Short mmCIF file of C-alpha atoms and ligand atoms in Angstrom, two decimals:
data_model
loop_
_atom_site.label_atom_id
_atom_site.label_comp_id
_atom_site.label_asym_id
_atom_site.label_seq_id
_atom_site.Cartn_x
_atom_site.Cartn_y
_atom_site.Cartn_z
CA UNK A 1 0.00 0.00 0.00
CA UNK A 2 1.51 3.18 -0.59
CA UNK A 3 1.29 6.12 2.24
CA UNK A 4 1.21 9.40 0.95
CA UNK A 5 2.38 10.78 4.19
CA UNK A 6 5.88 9.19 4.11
CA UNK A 7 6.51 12.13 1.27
CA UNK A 8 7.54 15.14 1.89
CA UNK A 9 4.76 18.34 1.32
CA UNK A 10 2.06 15.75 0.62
CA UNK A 11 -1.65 15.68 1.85
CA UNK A 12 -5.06 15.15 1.18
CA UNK A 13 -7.60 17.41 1.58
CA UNK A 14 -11.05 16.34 3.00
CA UNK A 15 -12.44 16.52 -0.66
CA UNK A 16 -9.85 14.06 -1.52
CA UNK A 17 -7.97 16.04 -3.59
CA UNK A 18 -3.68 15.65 -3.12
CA UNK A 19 -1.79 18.57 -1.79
CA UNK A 20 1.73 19.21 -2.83
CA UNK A 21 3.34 22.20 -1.36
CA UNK A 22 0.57 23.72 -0.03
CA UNK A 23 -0.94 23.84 -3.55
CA UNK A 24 -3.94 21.74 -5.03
CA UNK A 25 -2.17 19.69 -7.94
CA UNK A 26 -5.71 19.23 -9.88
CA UNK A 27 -5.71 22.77 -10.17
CA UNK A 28 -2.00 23.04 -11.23
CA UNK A 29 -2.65 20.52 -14.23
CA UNK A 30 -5.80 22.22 -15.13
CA UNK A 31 -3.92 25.71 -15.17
CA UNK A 32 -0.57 24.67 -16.38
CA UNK A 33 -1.34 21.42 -18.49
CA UNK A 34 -0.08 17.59 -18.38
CA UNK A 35 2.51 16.24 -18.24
CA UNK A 36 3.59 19.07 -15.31
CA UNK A 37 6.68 18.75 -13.07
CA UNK A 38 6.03 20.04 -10.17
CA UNK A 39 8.89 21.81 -7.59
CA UNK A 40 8.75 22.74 -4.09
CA UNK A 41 10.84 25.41 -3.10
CA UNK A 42 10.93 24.28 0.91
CA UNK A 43 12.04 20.99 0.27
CA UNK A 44 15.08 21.85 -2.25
CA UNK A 45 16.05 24.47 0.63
CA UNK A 46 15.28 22.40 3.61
CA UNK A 47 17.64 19.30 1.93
CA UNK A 48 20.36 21.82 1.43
CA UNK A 49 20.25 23.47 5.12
CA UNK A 50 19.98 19.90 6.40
CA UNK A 51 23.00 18.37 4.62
CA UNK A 52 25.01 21.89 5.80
CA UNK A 53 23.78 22.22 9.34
CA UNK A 54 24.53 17.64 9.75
CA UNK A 55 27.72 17.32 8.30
CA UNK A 56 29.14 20.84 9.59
CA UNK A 57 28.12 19.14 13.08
CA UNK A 58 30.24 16.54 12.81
CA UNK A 59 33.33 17.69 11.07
CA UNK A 60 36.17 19.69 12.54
CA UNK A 61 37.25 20.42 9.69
CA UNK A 62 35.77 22.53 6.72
CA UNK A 63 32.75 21.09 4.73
CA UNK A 64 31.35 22.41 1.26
CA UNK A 65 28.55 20.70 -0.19
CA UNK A 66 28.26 20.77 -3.68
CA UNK A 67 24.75 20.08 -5.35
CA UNK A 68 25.42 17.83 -8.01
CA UNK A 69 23.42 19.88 -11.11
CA UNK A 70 22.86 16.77 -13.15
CA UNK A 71 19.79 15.81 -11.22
CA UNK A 72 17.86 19.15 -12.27
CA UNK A 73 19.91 22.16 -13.60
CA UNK A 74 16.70 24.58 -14.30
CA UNK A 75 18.04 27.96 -14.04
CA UNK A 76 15.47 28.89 -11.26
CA UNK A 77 16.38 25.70 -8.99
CA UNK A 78 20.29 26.76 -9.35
CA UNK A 79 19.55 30.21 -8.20
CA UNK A 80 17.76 28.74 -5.02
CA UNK A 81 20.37 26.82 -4.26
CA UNK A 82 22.92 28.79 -4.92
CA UNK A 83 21.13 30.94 -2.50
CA UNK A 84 21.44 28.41 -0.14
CA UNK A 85 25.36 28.60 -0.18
CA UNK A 86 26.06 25.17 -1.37
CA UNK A 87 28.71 24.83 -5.04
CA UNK A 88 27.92 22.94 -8.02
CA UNK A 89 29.07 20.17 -9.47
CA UNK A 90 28.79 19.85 -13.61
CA UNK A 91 29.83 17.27 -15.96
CA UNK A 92 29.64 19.16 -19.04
CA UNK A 93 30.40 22.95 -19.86
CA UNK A 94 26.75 22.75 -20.62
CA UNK A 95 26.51 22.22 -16.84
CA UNK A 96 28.90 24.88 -16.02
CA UNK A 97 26.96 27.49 -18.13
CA UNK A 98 24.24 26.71 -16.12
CA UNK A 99 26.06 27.41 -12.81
CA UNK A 100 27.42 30.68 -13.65
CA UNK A 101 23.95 31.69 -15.17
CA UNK A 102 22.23 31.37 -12.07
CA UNK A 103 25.09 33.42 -10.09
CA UNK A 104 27.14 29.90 -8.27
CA UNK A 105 31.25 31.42 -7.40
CA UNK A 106 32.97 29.88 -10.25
CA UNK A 107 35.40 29.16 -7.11
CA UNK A 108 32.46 27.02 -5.42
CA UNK A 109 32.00 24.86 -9.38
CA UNK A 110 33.04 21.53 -9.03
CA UNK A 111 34.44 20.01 -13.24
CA UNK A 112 33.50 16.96 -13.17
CA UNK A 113 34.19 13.91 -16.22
CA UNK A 114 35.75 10.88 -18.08
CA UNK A 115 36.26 12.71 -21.26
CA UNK A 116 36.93 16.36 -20.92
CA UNK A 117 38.05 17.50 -24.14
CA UNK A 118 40.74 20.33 -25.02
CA UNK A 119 38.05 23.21 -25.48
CA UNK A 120 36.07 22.08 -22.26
CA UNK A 121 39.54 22.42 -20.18
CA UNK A 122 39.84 25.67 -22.01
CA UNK A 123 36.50 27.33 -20.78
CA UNK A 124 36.30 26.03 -17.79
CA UNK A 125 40.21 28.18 -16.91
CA UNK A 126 38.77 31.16 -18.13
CA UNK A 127 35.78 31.01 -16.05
CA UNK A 128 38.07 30.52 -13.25
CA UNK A 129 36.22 27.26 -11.96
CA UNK A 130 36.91 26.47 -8.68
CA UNK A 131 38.16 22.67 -9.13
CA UNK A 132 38.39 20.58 -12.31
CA UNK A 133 38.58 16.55 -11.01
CA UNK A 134 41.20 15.19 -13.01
CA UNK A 135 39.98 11.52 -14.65
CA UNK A 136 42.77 10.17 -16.08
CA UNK A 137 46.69 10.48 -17.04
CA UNK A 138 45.71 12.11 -20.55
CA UNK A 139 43.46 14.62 -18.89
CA UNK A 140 46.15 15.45 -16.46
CA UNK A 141 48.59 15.97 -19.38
CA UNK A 142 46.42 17.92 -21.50
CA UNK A 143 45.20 20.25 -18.41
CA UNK A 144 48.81 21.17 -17.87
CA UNK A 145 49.70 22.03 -21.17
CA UNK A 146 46.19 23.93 -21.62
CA UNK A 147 47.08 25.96 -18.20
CA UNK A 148 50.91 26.34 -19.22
CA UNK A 149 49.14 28.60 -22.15
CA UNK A 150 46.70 30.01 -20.43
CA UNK A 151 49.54 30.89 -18.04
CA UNK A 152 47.60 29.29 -15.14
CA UNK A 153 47.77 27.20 -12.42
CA UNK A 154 45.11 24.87 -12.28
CA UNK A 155 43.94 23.29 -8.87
CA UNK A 156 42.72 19.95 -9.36
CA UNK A 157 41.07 16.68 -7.36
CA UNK A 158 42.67 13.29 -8.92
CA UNK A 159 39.20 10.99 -9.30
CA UNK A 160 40.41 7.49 -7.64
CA UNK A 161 38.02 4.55 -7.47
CA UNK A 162 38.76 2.97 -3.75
CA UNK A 163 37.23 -0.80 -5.10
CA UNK A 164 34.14 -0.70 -3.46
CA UNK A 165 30.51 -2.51 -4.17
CA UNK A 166 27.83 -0.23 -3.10
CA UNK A 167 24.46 -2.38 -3.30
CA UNK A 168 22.98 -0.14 -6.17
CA UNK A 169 21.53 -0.55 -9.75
CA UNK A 170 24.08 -1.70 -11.58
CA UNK A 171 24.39 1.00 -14.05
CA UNK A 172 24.85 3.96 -11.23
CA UNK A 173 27.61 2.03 -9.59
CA UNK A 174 30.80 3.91 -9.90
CA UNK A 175 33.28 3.11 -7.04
CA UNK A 176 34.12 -0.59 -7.99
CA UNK A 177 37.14 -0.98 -10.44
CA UNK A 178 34.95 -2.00 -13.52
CA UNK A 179 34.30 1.49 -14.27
CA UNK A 180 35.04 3.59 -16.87
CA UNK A 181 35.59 6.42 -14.39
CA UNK A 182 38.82 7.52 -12.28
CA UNK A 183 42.12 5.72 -11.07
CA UNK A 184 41.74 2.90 -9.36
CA UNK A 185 43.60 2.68 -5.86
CA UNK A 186 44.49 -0.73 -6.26
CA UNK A 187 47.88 -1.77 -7.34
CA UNK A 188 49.04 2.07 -5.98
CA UNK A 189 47.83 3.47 -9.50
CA UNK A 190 46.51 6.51 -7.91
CA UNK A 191 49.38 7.45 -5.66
CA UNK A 192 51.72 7.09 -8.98
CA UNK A 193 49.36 9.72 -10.64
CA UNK A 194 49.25 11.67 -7.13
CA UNK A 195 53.18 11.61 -7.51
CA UNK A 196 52.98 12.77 -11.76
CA UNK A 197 50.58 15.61 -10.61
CA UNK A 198 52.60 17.01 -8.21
CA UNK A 199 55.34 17.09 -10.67
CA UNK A 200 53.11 19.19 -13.22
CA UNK A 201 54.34 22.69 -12.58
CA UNK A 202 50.51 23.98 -13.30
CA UNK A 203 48.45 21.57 -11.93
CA UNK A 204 47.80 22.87 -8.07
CA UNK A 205 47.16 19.18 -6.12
CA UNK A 206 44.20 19.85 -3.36
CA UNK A 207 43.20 16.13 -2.93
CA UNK A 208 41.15 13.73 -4.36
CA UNK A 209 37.56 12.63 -5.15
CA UNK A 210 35.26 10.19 -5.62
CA UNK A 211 32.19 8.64 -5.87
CA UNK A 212 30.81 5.22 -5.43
CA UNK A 213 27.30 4.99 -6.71
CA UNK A 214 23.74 6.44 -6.44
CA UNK A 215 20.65 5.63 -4.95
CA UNK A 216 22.72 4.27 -2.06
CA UNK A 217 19.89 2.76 0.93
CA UNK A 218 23.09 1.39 3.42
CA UNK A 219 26.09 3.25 4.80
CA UNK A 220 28.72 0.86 5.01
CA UNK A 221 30.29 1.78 1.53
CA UNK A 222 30.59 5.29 2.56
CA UNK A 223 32.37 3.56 5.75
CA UNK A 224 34.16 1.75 4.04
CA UNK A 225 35.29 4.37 0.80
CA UNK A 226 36.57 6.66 3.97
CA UNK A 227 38.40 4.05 5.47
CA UNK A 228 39.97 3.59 2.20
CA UNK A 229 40.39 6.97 1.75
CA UNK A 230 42.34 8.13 5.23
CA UNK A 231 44.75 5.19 4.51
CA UNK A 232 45.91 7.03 1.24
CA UNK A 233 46.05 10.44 2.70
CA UNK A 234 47.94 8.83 5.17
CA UNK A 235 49.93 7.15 2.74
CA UNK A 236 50.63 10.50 1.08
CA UNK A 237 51.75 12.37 4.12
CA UNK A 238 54.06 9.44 4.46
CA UNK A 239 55.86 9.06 1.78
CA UNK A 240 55.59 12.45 -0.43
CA UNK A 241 55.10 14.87 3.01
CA UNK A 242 52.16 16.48 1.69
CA UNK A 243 49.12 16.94 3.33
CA UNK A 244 46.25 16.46 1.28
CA UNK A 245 43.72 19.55 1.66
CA UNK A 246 40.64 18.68 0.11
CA UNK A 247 38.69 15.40 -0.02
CA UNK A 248 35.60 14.78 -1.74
CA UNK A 249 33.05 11.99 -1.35
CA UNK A 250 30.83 12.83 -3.61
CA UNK A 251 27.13 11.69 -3.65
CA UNK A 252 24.63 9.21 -3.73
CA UNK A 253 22.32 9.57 -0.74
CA UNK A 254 19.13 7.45 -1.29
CA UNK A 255 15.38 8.91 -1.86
CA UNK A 256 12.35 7.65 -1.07
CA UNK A 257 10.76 6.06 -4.10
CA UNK A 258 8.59 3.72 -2.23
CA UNK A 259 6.31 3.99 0.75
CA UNK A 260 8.33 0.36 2.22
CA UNK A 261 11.72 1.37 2.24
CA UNK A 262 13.75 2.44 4.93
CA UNK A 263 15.83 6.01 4.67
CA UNK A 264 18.81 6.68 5.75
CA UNK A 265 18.62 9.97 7.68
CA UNK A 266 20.93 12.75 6.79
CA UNK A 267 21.71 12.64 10.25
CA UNK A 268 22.84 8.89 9.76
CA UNK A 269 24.90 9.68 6.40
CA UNK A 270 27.03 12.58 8.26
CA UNK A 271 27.47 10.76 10.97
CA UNK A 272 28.78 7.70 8.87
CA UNK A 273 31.09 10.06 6.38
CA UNK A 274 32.03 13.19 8.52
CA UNK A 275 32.25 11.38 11.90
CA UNK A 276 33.93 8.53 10.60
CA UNK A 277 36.60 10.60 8.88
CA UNK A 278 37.10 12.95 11.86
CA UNK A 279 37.89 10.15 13.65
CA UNK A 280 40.17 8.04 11.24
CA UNK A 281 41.90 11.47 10.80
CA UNK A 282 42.66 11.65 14.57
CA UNK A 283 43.80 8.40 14.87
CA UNK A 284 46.68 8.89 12.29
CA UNK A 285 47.76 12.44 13.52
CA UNK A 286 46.69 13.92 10.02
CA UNK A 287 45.02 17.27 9.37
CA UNK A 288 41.42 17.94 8.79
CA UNK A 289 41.16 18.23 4.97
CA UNK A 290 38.00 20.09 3.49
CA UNK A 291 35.22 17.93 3.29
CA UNK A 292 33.17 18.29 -0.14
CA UNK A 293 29.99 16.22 -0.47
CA UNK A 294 28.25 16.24 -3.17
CA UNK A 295 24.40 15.32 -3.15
CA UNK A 296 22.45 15.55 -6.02
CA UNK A 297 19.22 13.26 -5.86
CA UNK A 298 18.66 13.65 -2.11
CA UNK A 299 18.69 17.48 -3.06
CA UNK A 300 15.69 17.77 -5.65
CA UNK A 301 14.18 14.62 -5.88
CA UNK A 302 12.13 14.97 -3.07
CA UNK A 303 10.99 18.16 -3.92
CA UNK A 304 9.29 16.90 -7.51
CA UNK A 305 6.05 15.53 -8.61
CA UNK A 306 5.03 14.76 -12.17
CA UNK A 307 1.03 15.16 -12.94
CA UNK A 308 -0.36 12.95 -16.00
CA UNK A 309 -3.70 12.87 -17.28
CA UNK A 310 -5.41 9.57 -17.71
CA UNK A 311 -6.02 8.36 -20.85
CA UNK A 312 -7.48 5.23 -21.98
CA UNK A 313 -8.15 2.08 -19.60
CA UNK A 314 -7.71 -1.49 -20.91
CA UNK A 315 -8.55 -4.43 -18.87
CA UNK A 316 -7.73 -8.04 -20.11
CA UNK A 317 -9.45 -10.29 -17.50
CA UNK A 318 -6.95 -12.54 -16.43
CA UNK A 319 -4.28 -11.00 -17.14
CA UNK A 320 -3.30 -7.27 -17.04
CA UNK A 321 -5.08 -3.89 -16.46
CA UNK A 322 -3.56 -1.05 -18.63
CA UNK A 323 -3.38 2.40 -18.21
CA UNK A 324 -2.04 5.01 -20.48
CA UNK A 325 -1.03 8.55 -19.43
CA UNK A 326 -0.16 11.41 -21.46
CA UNK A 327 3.58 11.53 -21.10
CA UNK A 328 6.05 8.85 -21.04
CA UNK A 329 9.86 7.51 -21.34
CA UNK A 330 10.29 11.08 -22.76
CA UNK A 331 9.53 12.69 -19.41
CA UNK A 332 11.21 10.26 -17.32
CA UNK A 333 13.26 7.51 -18.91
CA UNK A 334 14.56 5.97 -16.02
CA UNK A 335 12.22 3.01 -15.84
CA UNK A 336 12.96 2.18 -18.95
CA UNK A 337 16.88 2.63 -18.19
CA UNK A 338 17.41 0.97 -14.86
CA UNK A 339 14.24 -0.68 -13.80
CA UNK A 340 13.18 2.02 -12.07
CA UNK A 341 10.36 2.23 -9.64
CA UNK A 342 7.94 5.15 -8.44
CA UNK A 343 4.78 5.44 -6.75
CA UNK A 344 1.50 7.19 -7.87
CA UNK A 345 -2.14 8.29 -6.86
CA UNK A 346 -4.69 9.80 -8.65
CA UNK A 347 -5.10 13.19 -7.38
CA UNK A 348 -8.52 13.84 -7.70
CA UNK A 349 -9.60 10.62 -5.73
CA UNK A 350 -6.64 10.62 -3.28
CA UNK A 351 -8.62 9.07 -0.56
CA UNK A 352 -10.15 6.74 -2.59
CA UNK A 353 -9.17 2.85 -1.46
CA UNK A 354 -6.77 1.29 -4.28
CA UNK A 355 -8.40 -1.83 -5.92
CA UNK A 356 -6.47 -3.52 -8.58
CA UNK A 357 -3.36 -2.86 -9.68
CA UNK A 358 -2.06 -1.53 -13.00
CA UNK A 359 0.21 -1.32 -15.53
CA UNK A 360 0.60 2.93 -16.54
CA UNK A 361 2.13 3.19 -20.26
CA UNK A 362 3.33 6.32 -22.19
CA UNK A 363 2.41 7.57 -24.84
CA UNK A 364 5.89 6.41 -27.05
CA UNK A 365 5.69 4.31 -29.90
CA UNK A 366 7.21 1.39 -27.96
CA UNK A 367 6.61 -0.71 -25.09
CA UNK A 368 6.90 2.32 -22.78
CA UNK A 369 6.16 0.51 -19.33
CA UNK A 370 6.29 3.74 -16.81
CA UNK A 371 5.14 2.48 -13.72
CA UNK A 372 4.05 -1.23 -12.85
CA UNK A 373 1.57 -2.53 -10.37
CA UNK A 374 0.31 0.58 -9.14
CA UNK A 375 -2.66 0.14 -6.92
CA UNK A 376 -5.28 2.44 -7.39
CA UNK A 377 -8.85 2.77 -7.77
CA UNK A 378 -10.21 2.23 -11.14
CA UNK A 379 -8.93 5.11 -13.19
CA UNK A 380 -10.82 7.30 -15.33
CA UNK A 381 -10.01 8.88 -18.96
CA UNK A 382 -9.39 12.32 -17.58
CA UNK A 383 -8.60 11.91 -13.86
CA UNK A 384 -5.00 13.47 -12.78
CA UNK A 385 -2.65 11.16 -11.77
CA UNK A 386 0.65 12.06 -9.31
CA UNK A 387 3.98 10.65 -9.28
CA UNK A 388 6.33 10.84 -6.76
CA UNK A 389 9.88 11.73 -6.25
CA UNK A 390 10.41 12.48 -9.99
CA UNK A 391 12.52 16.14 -8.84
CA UNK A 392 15.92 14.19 -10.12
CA UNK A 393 17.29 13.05 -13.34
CA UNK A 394 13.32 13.25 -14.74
CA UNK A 395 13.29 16.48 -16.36
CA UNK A 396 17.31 16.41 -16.56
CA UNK A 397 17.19 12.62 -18.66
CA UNK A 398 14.22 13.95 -20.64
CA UNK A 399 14.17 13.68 -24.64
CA UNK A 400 11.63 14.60 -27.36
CA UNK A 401 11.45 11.08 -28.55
CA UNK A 402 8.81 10.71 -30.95
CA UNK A 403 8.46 14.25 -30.95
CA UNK A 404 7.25 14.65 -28.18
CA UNK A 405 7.49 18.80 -26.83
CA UNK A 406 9.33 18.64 -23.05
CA UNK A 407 6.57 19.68 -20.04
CA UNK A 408 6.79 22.25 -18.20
CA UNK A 409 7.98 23.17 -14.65
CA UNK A 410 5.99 25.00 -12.23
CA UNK A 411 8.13 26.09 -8.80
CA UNK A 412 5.77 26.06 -5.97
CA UNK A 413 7.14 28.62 -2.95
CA UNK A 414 4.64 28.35 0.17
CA UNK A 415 1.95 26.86 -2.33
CA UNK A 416 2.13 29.87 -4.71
CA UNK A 417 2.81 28.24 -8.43
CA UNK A 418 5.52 30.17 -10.91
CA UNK A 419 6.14 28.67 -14.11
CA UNK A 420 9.88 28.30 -13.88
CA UNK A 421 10.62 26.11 -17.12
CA UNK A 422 8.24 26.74 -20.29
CA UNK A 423 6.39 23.86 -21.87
CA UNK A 424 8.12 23.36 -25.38
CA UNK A 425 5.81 24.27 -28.56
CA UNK A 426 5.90 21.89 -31.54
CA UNK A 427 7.94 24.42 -33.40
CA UNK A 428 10.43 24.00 -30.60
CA UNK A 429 10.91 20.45 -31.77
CA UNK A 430 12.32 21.50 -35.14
CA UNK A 431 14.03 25.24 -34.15
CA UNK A 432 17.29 23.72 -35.02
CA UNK A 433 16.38 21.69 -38.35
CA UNK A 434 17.88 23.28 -41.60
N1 LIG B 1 29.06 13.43 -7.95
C1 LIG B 1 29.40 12.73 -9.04
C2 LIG B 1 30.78 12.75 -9.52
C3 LIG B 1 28.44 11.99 -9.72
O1 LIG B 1 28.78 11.30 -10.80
C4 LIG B 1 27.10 11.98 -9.25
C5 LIG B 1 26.07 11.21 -9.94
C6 LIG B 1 26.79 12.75 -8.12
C7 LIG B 1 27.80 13.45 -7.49
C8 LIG B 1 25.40 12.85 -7.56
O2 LIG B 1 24.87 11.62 -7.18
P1 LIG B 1 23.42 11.58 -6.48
O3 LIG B 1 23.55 12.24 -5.14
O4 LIG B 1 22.48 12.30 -7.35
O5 LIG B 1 23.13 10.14 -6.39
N2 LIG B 1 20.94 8.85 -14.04
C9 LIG B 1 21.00 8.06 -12.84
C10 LIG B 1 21.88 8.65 -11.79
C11 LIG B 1 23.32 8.78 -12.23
C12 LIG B 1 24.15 9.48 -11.22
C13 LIG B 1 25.46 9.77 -11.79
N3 LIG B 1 26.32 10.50 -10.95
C14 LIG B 1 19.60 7.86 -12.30
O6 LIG B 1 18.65 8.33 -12.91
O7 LIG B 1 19.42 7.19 -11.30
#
């Protein structure tokens, strides 16, 4: 059974009618259209105050988090949380743009990827971004030579892989050494690239990064990818005398994407990464480093909804029920990706008790499976149905397959609606076609 009330800013009105935000979502789809994602502005503030306030409790040392932009880089979400003194992290110069758009401190942008190329090393030195994570030998290399140029010194994290499972989708895992991403620890890899940057007269060493998955439900790998990564600071101090000064852990804090599963607290994940660390770090004698997290999902995920409209109803006795909703793998792709799973009401009948359970398609010219047994009460062509959690890597993964014009986004701030992302028009589609 799913319980609305394990989400954040959801409720139902005596009518029956879901609340998100303080705002009546049957009204937002009626004035705004379906598909809608739907933002609240507490919760993307209240995650980022809460992953400040827990981690700076348990650290001696600095701590910057760093909201990881690829889970929802709308300009108006930056500029909230940018507001809420946390950096960015971006994978692309795309992402970058983004962050300097919406007013981040280039110093506070995070450069983040497996395959920067010459031009993307390039911008990111004249925007003076704070920290590009170096991914390789070749990137290392080429970032010297671009800086050399540019006459710059470039401070850079070295991306290591510490070898560790983290009990994840298998697609989002990262941190094992079967990635395509960083240097692995193993076989002292990453302290012989530690030991080439150093020696790269414009390449500034601060530390290292990295991170070991997503969607993470169980600390121990974060345990464990600290222990892991004390032993090579200490390992550093050791034998090259330098004291590393930044270390970053990246993200992957789970979300609540059904009503079953239990969360770890951000209480629980500080006191797992920061506390562990502070202690490790005591134990060897070595300096606090800056701690840089950098969440991404737990930020905005929460703080999303995506409104359908109900379309047709087909039930085959005996042996499925379908529904079909007005949006699709276009809107969010990550069912058909990784197996995802969500939960969803209809919005009009919130209170209504579930009967049998069914299987909601899009609207794509393939077997687009969205959501799958979904217990509701028997839908109607034209009632509104809510999805939850959809505020990451939705809107950010989205496409115009089958031609298919993007939603919009609506920002709610204390249940107020403002259209923060425009619905695209069917000449959108074909703006760029010559
Ligand atoms: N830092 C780095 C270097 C990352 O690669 C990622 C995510 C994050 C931070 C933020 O992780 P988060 O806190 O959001 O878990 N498309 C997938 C998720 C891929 C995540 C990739 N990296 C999905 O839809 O589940």
């Amino acid at each position: 059974m799913i319980k609305p009330e394990k989400y954040p800013g959801v409720s139902i009105n005596k009518k029956g009618i879901l609340h998100f935000g303080g705002a009546d979502v049957v009204r937002l789809a009626e004035k705004f259209g379906t598909p809608l994602y739907v933002m609240d502005e507490r919760i993307v503030r209240d995650n980022c105050k809460a992953f400040r306030k827990e981690f700076g409790a348990r650290y001696e040392g600095k701590v910057l988090v760093v909201y990881a932009t690829k889970a929802l880089s709308s300009l108006a979400v930056l500029r909230i949380v940018a507001d809420e003194g946390l950096g960015a992290d971006a994978s692309s110069v795309g992402e970058i743009h983004g962050a300097l758009r919406a007013g981040f401190a280039a110093d506070k942008i995070y450069f983040h990827g497996n395959f920067k190329k010459r031009e993307d090393l390039e911008y990111a030195l004249k925007n003076h971004i704070g920290r590009i994570v170096i991914d390789s030998r070749e990137e290392a290399e080429l970032l010297n030579s671009v800086a050399r140029r540019a006459g710059k010194k470039a401070a850079v994290l070295l991306r290591i892989t510490p070898g560790i499972e983290a009990h994840t989708h298998h697609m989002i895992q990262t941190g094992k050494i079967d990635t395509k991403f960083g240097v692995p620890l193993a076989g002292g890899e990453a302290f012989h690239m530690v030991k080439e940057t150093l020696q790269k007269p414009h390449l500034n060493f601060m530390g290292f990064h990295c991170h070991i998955g997503s969607q993470i439900l169980d600390m121990k790998p974060y345990r464990l990818t600290v222990e892991h990564a004390v032993e090579f600071m200490a390992k550093i101090k050791k034998q090259l005398g330098i004291a590393v000064r930044e270390i970053n852990l990246g993200g992957g804090f789970a979300v609540r994407y059904n009503s079953r599963q239990r969360l770890i607290t951000k209480q629980q994940a500080a006191t797992a990464i920061a506390g562990t660390l502070t202690s490790l770090l005591k134990k060897q004698g070595l300096p606090f480093p800056q701690l840089v997290i950098e969440p991404g999902r737990s930020i905005v995920a929460p703080a999303g909804i995506t409104l359908y409209a109900v379309g047709p109803v087909k039930e085959i006795p005996g042996v499925r029920n379908y529904v079909s909703v007005d949006g699709g793998m276009s809107d969010n792709p990550r069912p058909a990706l990784y197996g995802a799973e969500y939960e969803a009401l209809i919005a009009n009948r919130a209170a209504a008790p579930a009967g049998r359970k069914y299987r909601i398609c899009g609207r794509h010219c393939e077997n687009d499976i969205l959501f799958d047994n979904i217990p509701l009460p028997a839908p109607r062509y034209g009632d509104i149905l809510a999805v939850f959690t959809t505020g990451a890597y939705n809107y950010s993964m989205s496409s115009n397959y089958n031609r298919f014009p993007r939603p919009a986004i609506v920002m709610l701030s204390k249940g107020k609606p403002r259209l923060i992302v425009e619905r695209e028009t069917l000449d959108d589609l074909y703006d760029k076609d010559i």
